[in-house]
Each structure stands twice: as C-alpha cells, then as structure tokens.
PDB file of C-alpha atoms and ligand atoms in Angstrom:
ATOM      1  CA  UNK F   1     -19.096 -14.117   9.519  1.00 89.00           C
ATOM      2  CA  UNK F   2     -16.326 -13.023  11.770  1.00 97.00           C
ATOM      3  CA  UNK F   3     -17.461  -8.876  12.479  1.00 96.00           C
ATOM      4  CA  UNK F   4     -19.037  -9.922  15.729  1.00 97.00           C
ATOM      5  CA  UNK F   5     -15.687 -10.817  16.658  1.00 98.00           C
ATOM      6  CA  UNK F   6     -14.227  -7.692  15.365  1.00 98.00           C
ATOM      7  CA  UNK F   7     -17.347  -5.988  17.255  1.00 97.00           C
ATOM      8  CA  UNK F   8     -16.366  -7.724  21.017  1.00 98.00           C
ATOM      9  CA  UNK F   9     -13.093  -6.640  20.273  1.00 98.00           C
ATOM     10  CA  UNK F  10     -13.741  -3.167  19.754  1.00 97.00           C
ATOM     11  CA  UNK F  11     -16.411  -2.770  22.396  1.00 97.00           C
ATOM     12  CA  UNK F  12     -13.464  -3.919  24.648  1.00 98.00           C
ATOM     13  CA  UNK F  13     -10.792  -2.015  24.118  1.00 97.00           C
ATOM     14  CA  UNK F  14     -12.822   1.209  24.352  1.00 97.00           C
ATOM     15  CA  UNK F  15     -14.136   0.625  27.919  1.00 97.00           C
ATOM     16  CA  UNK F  16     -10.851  -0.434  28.981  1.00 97.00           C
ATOM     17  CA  UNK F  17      -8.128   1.506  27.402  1.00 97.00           C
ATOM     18  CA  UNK F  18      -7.646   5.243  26.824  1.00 96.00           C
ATOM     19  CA  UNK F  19      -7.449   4.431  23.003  1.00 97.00           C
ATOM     20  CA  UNK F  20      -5.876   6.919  20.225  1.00 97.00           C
ATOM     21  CA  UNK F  21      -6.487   6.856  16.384  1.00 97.00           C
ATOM     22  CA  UNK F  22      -3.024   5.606  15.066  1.00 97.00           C
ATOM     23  CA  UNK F  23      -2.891   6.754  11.394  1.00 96.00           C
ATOM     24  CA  UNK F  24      -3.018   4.062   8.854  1.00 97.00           C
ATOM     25  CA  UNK F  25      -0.612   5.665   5.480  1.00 97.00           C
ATOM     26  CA  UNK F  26      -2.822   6.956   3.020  1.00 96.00           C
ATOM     27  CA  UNK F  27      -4.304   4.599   0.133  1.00 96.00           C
ATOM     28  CA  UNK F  28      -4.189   1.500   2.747  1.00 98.00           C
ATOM     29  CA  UNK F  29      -7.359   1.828   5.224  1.00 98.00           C
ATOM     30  CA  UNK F  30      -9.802   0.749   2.940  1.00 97.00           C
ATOM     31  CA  UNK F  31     -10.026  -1.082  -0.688  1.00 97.00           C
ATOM     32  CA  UNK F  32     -12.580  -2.123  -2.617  1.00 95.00           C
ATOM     33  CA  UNK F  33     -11.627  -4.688  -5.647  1.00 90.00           C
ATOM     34  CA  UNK F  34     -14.079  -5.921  -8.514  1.00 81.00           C
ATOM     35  CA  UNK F  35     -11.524  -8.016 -10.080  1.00 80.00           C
ATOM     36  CA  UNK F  36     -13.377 -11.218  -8.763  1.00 71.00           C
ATOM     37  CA  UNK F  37     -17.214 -12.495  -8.857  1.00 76.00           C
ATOM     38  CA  UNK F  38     -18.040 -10.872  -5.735  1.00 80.00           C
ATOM     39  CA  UNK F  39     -16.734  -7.130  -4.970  1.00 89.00           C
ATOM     40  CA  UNK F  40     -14.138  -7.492  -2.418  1.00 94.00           C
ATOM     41  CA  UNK F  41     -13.866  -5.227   0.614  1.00 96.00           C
ATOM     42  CA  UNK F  42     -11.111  -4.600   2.806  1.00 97.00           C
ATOM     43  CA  UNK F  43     -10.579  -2.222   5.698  1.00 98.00           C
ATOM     44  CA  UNK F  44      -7.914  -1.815   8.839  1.00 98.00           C
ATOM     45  CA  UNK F  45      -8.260   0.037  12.117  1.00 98.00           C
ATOM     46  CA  UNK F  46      -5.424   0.731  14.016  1.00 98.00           C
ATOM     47  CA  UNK F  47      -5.421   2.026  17.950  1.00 98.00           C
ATOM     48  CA  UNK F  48      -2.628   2.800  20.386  1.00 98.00           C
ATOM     49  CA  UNK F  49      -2.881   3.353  24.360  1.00 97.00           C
ATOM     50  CA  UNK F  50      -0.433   4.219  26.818  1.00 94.00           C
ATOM     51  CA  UNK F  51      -0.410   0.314  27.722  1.00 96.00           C
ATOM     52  CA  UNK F  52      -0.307  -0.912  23.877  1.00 98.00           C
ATOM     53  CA  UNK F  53       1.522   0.687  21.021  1.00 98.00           C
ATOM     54  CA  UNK F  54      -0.153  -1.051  18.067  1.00 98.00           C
ATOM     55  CA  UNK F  55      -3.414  -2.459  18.088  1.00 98.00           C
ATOM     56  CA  UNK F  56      -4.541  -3.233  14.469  1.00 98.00           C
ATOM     57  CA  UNK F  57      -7.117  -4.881  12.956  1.00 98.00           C
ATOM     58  CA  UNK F  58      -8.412  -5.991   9.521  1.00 98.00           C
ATOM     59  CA  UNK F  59     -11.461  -7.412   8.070  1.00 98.00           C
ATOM     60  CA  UNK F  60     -11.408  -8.494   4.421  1.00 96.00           C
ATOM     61  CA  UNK F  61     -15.193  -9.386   3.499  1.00 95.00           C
ATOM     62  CA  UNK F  62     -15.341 -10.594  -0.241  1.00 93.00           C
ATOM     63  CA  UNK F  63     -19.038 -12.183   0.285  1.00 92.00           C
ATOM     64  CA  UNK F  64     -18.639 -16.226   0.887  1.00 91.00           C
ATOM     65  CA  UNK F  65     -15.458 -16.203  -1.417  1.00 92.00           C
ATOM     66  CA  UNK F  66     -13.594 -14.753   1.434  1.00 94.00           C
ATOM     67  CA  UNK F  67     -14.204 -13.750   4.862  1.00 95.00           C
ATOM     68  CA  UNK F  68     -10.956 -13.011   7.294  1.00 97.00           C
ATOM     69  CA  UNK F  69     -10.696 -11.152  10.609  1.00 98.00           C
ATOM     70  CA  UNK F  70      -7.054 -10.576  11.711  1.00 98.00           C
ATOM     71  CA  UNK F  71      -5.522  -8.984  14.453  1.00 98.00           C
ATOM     72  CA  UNK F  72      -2.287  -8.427  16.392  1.00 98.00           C
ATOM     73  CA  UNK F  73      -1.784  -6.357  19.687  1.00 98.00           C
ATOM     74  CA  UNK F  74       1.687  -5.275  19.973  1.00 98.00           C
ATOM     75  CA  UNK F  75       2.357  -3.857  23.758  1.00 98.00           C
ATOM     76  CA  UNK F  76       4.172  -0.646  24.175  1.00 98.00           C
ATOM     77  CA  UNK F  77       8.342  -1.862  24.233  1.00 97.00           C
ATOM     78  CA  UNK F  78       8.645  -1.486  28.407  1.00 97.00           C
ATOM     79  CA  UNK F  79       6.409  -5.094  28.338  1.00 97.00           C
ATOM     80  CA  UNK F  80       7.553  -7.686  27.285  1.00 96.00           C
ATOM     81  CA  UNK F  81       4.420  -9.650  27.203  1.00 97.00           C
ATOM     82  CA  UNK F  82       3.754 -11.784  24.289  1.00 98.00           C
ATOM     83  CA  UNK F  83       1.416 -10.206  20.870  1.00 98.00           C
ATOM     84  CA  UNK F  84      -2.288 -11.037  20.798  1.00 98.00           C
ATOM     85  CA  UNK F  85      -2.489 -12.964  17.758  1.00 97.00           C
ATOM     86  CA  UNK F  86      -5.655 -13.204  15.942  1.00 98.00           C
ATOM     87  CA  UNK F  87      -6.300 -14.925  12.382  1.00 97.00           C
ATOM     88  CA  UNK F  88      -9.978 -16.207  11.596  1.00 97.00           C
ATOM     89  CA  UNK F  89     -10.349 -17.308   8.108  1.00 97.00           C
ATOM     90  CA  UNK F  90     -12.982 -18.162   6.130  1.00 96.00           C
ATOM     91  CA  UNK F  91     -12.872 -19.349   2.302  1.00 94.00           C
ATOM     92  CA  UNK F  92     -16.134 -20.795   0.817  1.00 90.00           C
ATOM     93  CA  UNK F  93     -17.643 -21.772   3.710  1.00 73.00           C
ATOM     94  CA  UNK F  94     -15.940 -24.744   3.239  1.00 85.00           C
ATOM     95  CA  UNK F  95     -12.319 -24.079   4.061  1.00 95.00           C
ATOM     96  CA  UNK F  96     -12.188 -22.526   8.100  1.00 96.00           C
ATOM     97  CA  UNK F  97      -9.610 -21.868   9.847  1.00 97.00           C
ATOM     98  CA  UNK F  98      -9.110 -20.347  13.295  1.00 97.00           C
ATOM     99  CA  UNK F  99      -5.864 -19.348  15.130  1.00 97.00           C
ATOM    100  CA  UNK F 100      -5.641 -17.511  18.279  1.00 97.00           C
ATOM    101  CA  UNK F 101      -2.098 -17.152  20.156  1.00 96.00           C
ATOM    102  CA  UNK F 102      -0.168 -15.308  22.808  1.00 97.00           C
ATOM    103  CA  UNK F 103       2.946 -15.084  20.415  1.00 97.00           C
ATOM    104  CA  UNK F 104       5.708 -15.417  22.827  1.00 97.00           C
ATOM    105  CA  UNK F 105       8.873 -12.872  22.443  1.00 97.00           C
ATOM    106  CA  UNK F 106      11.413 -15.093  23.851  1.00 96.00           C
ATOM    107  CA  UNK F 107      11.997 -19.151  24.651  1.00 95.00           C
ATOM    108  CA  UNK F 108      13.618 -19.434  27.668  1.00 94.00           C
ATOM    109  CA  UNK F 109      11.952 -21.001  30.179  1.00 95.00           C
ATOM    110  CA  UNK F 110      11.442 -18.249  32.743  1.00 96.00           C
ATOM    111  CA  UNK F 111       9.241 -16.579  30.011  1.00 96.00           C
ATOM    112  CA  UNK F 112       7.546 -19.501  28.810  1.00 96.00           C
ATOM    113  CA  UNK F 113       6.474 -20.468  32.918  1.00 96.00           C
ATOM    114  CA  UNK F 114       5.126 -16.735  33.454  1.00 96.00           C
ATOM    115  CA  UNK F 115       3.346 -15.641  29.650  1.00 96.00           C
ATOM    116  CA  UNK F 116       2.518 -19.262  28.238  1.00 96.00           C
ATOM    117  CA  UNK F 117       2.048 -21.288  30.916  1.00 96.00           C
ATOM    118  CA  UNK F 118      -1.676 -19.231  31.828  1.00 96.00           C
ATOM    119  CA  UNK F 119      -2.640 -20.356  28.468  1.00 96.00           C
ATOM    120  CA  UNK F 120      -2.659 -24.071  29.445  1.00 96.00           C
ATOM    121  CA  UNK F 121      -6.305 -24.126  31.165  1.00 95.00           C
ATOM    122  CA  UNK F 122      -7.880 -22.409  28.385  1.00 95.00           C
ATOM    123  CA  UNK F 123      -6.229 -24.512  25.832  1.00 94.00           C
ATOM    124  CA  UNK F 124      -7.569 -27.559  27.836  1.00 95.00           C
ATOM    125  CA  UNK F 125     -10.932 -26.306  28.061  1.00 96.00           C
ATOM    126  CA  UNK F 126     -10.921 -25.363  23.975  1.00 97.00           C
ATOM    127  CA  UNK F 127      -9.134 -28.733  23.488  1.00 95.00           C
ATOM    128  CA  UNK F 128     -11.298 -29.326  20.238  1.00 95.00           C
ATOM    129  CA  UNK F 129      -9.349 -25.913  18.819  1.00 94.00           C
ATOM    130  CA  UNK F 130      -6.281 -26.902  19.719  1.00 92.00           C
ATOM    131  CA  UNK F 131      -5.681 -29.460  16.595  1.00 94.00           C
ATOM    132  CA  UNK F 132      -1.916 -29.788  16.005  1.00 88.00           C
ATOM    133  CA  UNK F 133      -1.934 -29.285  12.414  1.00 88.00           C
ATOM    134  CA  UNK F 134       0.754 -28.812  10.444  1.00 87.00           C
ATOM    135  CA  UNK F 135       2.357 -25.565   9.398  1.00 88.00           C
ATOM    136  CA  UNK F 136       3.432 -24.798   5.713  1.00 85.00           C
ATOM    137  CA  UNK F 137       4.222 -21.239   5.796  1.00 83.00           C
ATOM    138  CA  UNK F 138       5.295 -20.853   9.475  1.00 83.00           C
ATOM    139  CA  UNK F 139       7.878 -22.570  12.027  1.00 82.00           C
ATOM    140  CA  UNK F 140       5.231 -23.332  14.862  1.00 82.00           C
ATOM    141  CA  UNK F 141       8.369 -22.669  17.668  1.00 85.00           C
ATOM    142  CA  UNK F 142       8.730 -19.577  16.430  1.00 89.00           C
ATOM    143  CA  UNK F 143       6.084 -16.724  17.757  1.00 93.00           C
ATOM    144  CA  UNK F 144       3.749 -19.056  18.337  1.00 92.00           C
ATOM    145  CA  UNK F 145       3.400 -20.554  21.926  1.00 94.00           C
ATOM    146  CA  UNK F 146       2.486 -24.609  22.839  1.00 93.00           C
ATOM    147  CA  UNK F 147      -1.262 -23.575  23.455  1.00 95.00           C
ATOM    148  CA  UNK F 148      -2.138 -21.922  20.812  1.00 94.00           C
ATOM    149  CA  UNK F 149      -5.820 -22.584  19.479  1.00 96.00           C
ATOM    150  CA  UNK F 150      -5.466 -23.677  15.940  1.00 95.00           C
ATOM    151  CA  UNK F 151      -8.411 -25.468  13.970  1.00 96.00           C
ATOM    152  CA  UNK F 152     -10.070 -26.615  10.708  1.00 96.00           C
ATOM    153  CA  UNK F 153     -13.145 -25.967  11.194  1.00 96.00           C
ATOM    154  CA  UNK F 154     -16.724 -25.003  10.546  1.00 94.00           C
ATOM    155  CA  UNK F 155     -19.028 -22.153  11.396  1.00 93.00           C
ATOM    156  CA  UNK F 156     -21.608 -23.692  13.692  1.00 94.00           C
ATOM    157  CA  UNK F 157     -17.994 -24.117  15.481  1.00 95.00           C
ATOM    158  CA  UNK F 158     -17.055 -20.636  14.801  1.00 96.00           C
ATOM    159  CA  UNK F 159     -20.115 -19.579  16.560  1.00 95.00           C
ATOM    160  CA  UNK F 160     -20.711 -21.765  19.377  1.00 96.00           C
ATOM    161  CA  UNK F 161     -16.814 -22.794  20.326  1.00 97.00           C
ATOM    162  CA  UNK F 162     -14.290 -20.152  18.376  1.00 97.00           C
ATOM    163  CA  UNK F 163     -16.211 -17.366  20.036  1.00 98.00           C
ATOM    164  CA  UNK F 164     -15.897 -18.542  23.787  1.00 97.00           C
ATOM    165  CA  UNK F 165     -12.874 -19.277  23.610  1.00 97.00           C
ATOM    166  CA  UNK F 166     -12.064 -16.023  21.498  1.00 98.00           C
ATOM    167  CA  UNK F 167     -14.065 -13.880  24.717  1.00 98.00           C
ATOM    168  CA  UNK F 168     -11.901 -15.814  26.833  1.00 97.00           C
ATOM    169  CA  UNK F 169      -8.371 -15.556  25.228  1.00 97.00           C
ATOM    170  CA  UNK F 170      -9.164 -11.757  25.620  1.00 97.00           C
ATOM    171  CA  UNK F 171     -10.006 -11.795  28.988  1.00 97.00           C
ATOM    172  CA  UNK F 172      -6.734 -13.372  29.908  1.00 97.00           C
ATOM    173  CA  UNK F 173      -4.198 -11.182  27.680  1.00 98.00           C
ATOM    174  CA  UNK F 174      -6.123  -8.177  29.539  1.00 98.00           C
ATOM    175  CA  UNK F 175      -5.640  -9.823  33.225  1.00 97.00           C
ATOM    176  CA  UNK F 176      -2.032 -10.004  32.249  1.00 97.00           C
ATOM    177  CA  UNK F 177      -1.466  -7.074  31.030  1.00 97.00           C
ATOM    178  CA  UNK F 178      -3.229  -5.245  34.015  1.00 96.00           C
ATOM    179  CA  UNK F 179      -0.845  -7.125  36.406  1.00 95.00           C
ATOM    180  CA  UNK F 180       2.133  -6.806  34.013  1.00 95.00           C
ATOM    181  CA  UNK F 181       5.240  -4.980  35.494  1.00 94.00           C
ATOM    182  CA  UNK F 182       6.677  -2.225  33.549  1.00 95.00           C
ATOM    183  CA  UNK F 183      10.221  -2.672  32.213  1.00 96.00           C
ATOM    184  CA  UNK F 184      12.719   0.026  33.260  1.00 95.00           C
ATOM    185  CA  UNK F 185      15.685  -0.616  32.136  1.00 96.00           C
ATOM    186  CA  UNK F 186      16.926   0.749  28.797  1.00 97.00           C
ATOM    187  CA  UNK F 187      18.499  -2.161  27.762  1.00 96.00           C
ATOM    188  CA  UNK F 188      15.442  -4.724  28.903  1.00 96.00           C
ATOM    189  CA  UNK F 189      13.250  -2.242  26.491  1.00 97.00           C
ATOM    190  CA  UNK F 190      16.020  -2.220  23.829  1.00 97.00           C
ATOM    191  CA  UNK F 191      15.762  -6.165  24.112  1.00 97.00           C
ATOM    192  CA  UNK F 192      11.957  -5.814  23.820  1.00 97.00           C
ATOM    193  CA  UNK F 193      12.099  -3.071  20.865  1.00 97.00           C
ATOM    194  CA  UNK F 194      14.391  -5.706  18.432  1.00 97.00           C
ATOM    195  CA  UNK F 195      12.236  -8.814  19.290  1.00 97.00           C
ATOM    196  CA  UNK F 196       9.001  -7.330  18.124  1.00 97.00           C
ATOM    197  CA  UNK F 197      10.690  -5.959  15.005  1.00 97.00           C
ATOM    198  CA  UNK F 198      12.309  -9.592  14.654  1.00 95.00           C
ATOM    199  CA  UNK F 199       8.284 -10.568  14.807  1.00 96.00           C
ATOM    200  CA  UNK F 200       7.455  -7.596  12.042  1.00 96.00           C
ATOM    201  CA  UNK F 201      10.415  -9.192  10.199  1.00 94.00           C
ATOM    202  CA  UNK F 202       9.754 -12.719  10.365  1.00 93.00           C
ATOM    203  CA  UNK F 203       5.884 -12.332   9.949  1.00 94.00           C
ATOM    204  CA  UNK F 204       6.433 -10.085   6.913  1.00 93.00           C
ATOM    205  CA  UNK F 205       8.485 -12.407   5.304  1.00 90.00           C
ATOM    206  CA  UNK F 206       6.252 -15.375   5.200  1.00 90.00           C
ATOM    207  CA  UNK F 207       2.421 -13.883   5.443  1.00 90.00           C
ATOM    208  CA  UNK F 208       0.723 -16.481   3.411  1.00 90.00           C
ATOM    209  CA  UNK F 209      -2.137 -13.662   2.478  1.00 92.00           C
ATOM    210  CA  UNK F 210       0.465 -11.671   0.109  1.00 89.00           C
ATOM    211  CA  UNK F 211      -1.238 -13.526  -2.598  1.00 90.00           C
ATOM    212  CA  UNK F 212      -4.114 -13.112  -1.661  1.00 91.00           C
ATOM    213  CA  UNK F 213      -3.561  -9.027  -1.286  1.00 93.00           C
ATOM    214  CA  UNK F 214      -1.920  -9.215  -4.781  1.00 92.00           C
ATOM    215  CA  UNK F 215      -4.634 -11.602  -6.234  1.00 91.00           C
ATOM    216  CA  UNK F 216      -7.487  -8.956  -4.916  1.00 93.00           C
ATOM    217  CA  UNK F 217      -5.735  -5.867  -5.157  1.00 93.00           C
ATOM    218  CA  UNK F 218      -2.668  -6.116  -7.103  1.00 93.00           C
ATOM    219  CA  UNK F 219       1.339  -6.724  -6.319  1.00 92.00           C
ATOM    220  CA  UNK F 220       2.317  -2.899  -5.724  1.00 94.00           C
ATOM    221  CA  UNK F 221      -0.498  -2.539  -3.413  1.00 95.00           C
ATOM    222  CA  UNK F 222      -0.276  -5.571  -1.367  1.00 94.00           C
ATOM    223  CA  UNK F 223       3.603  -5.052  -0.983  1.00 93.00           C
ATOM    224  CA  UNK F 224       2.487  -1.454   0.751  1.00 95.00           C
ATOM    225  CA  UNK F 225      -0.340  -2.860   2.517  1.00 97.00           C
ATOM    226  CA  UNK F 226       2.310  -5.391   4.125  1.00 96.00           C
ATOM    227  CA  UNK F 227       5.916  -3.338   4.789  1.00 95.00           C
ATOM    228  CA  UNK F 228       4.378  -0.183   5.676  1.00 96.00           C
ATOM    229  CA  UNK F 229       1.266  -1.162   7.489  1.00 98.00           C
ATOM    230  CA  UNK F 230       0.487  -4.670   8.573  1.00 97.00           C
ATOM    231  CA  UNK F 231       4.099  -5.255   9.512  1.00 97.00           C
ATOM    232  CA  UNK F 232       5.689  -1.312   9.305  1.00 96.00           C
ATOM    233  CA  UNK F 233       8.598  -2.273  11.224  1.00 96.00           C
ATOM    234  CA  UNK F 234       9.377  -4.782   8.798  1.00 95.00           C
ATOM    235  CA  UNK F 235      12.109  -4.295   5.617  1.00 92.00           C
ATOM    236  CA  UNK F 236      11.233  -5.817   2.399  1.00 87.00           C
ATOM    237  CA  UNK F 237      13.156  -8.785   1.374  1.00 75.00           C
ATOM    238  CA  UNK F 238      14.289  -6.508  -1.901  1.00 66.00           C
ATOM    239  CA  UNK F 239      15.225  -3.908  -0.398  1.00 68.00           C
ATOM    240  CA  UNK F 240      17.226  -5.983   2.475  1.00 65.00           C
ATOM    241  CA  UNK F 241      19.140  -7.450  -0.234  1.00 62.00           C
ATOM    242  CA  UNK F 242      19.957  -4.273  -1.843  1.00 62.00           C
ATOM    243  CA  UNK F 243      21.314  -2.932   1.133  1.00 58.00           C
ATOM    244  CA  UNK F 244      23.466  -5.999   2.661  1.00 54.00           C
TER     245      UNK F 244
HETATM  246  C1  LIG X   1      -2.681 -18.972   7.724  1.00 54.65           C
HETATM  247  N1  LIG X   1      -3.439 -16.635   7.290  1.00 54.65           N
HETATM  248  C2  LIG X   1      -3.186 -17.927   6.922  1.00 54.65           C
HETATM  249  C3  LIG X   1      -3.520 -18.081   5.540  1.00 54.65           C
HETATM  250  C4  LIG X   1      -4.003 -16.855   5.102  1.00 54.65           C
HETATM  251  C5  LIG X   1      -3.935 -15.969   6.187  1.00 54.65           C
HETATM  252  C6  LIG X   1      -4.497 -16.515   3.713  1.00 54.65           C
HETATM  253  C7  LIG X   1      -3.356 -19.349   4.737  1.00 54.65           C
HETATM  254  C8  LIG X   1      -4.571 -20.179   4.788  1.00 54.65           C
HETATM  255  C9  LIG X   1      -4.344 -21.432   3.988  1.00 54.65           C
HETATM  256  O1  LIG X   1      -4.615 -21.402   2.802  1.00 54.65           O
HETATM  257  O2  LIG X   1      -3.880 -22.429   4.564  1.00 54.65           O
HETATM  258  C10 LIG X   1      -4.397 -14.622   6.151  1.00 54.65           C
HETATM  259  N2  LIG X   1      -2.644 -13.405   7.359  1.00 54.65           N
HETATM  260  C11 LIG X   1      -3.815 -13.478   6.687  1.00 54.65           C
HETATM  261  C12 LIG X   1      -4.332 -12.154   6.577  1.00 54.65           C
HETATM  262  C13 LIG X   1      -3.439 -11.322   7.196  1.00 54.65           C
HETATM  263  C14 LIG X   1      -2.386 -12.094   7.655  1.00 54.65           C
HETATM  264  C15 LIG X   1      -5.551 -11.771   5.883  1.00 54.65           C
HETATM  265  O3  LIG X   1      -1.402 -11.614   8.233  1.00 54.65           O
HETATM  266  C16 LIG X   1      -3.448  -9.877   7.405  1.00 54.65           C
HETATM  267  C17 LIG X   1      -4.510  -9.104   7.268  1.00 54.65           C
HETATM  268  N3  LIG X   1      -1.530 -15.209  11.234  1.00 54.65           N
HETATM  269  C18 LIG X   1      -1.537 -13.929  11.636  1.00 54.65           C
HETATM  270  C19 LIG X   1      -1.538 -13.902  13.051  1.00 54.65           C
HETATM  271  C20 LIG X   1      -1.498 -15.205  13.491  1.00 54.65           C
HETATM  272  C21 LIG X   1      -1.528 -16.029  12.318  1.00 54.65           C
HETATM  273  C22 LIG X   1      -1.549 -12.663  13.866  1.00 54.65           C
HETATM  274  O4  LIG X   1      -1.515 -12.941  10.888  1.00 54.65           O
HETATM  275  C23 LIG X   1      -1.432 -15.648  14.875  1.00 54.65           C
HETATM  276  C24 LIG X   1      -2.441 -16.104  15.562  1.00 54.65           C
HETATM  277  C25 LIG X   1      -1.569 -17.420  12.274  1.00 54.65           C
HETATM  278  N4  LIG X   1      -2.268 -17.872   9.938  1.00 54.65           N
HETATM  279  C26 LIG X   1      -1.721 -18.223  11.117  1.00 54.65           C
HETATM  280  C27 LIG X   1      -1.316 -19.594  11.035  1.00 54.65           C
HETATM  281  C28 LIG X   1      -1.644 -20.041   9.750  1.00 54.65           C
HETATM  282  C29 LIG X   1      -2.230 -18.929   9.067  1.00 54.65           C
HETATM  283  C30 LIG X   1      -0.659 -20.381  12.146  1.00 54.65           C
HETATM  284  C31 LIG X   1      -1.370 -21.403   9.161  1.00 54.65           C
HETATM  285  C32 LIG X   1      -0.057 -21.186   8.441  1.00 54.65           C
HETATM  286  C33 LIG X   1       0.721 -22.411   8.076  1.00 54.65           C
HETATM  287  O5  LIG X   1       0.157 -23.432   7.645  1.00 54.65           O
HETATM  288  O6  LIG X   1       1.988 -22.309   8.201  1.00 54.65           O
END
C-alpha cells in the first residue's frame, strides 16, 4: 500500500544526495515471521550523506493485517534543522493512519519562526490531514511541530491526498536543507548532538510499535530492533535504571 511512497523517497534521495550504505547490525535488516495468518515481512534501509547522518527507513508488509512505512531523517549534528518524520500505517484496511512532521529540536520561538513556520502553507493546503487528534502514546509539544499532518484515514485518501502532500513535505525539508547554514561552533553542534539523542531517547521510550515488533517477532528481537537500530542512540529503560 505504502512502497510507492517508500519508492519516491528513494528515487529522491539518490538524485540528490551523495548517499552511503550505513550498516544496519546484523540479524535486524530483514525478518520474516509466520507466527500470524499471513507471513509477515519486515525490512530497513539505512543511508547517510555528507548533509544527513541517518536516513532510515522501514517497511513492515504483513499482507492486509499490516502495512507500515516509517521513516526518520536525522541531519548530520552541524544543522540543527528539525527530523523528517514519517509514519504511514495501515491495519486491516480499516484502521489508517498517516503522520508526517518536521520534528522540531528546540521550542523557542526563534526556531519555531525559521523551521516550523514554512510548514504552515502546506498544512493549510492538506488541511483535511491535519486532524487534531489526540495522542495516547506521545506528548504532541514534544518533537512534533503545530503543522504536523496527522489523519484517520482511508486509502482512496492515501492515494489521492497523503501522497501530494507526502511529495510536497519532501520538497520543502530538501529546500531547507539546501539553504540551511552550517553550524560551526562546537558548542552549537554539542547542543545539536544531545537534542537528537534526547529525540532517540524519548522516541525509544514510548514507540507504540514495540508490541507490535514483539507480537510479530518476539520480545528479545524487538528490544534490538529498537535500542540498537531504530533509535541506536537511545539507552534502554533497564539498563538506564541499572546504571543510575
Ligand atoms: C502511532 N506508530 C503509531 C502506532 C504504531 C506505530 C503501531 C500506533 C497506532 C495505533 O494503534 O494508534 C508504528 N512506529 C511504528 C513503527 C515504527 C515506529 C512501525 O517507530 C518503526 C518502524 N512515529 C514515528 C515517527 C513519527 C511518528 C517518525 O515513528 C513522526 C511523524 C508519529 N506514530 C506517530 C504518531 C502516532 C503514531 C503521532 C500516534 C501516537 C499517539 O496516539 O500518541
């Protein structure tokens, strides 16, 4: 449901980035489970350029039980431009969900008027993916900027509105990368370095698909899929405790 998505994105960032392999740890690129009805499949590609550190993607494709594309774009430490955030979901064709963000770094106003404010005319334009629901798992003022696109919906939807918009969100996060200003300053980077391992931290902590790793693919598994490669930067909450 969601690979041309994965596709576009692909096609993109090899015409316009210089774009290394970044290894994935062994045992997590790909897995296969037939604990369910349908076999499910999934599978991560990871990228870095001299622009963007981290660029990883995942596509879990368990037939119309499951379908999920998710993505996030971490930019080398001397930006400080918010993540690409991608999360398309897809349970039984009945449940859909979309979110796309620019997950913001910081709050202060200064950073809010020059990465979130862009955002504004697309979110108008995609105003019918910008629902305002309610978050269970999440704090919506933290990492996740006012204009975010975030929907219920369905896949005529998907394809005819979630796609645009998707195309478009891209085109932005490239424009401001290409006119983003390098940080020079050790301790601006240092500031930049602890905020996205804050994000690793805080995302980590709550991903609401740790179930669904375990459910599919066991506990041991999905606790390896999510400290050492979704969210590497990331401690796990036993070990934290061990250690304070
Ligand atoms: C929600 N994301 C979800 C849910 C799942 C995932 C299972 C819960 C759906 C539900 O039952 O309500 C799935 N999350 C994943 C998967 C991965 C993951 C498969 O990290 C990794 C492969 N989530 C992100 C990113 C964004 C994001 C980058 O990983 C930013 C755009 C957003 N996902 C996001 C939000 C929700 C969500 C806002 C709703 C959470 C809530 O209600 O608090």
């Amino acid at each position: 449901m969601y690979q041309p998505f994965r596709e576009y994105l692909e096609q993109e960032l090899f015409q316009r980035f210089d774009l290394q392999s970044r290894p994935i740890p062994s045992g997590l690129e790909v897995n296969v489970s037939e604990r369910g009805k349908t076999p499910a499949k999934i599978r991560s590609w990871c990228y870095e350029c001299p622009q963007l550190r981290k660029i990883r993607y995942t596509y879990i494709d368990a037939g119309e039980a499951a379908q999920v594309f998710n993505c996030v774009i971490y930019p080398n430490h001397n930006y400080d431009l918010p993540l690409l955030g991608i999360d398309l979901l897809s349970f039984g064709k009945k449940k859909i969900l979309v979110v796309l963000d620019f997950q913001p770094l910081f709050r202060d106003e200064a950073y809010i008027a020059k990465y979130v404010q862009p955002l504004q005319s697309l979110r108008d334009k995609y105003d019918d993916l910008a629902q305002n629901l309610e978050m269970k798992f999440y704090d919506a003022n933290q990492y996740f900027s006012k204009y975010l696109l975030f929907a219920k919906t369905d896949a005529e939807t998907v394809e005819n509105r979630v796609y645009p918009a998707y195309k478009d969100y891209l085109d932005l996060y490239w424009k401001m990368l290409s006119s983003a200003q390098p940080l020079t300053d050790q301790e601006d980077i240092q500031r930049i370095v602890k905020a996205q391992k804050d994000y690793d931290q805080y995302s980590a902590d709550r991903d609401p698909a740790s179930g669904l790793f375990s459910s599919y693919f066991g506990h041991e598994w999905a606790e390896k899929f999510l400290y050492e490669f979704l969210f590497e930067d990331a401690v796990p909450l036993a070990v934290a405790a061990g250690t304070r």
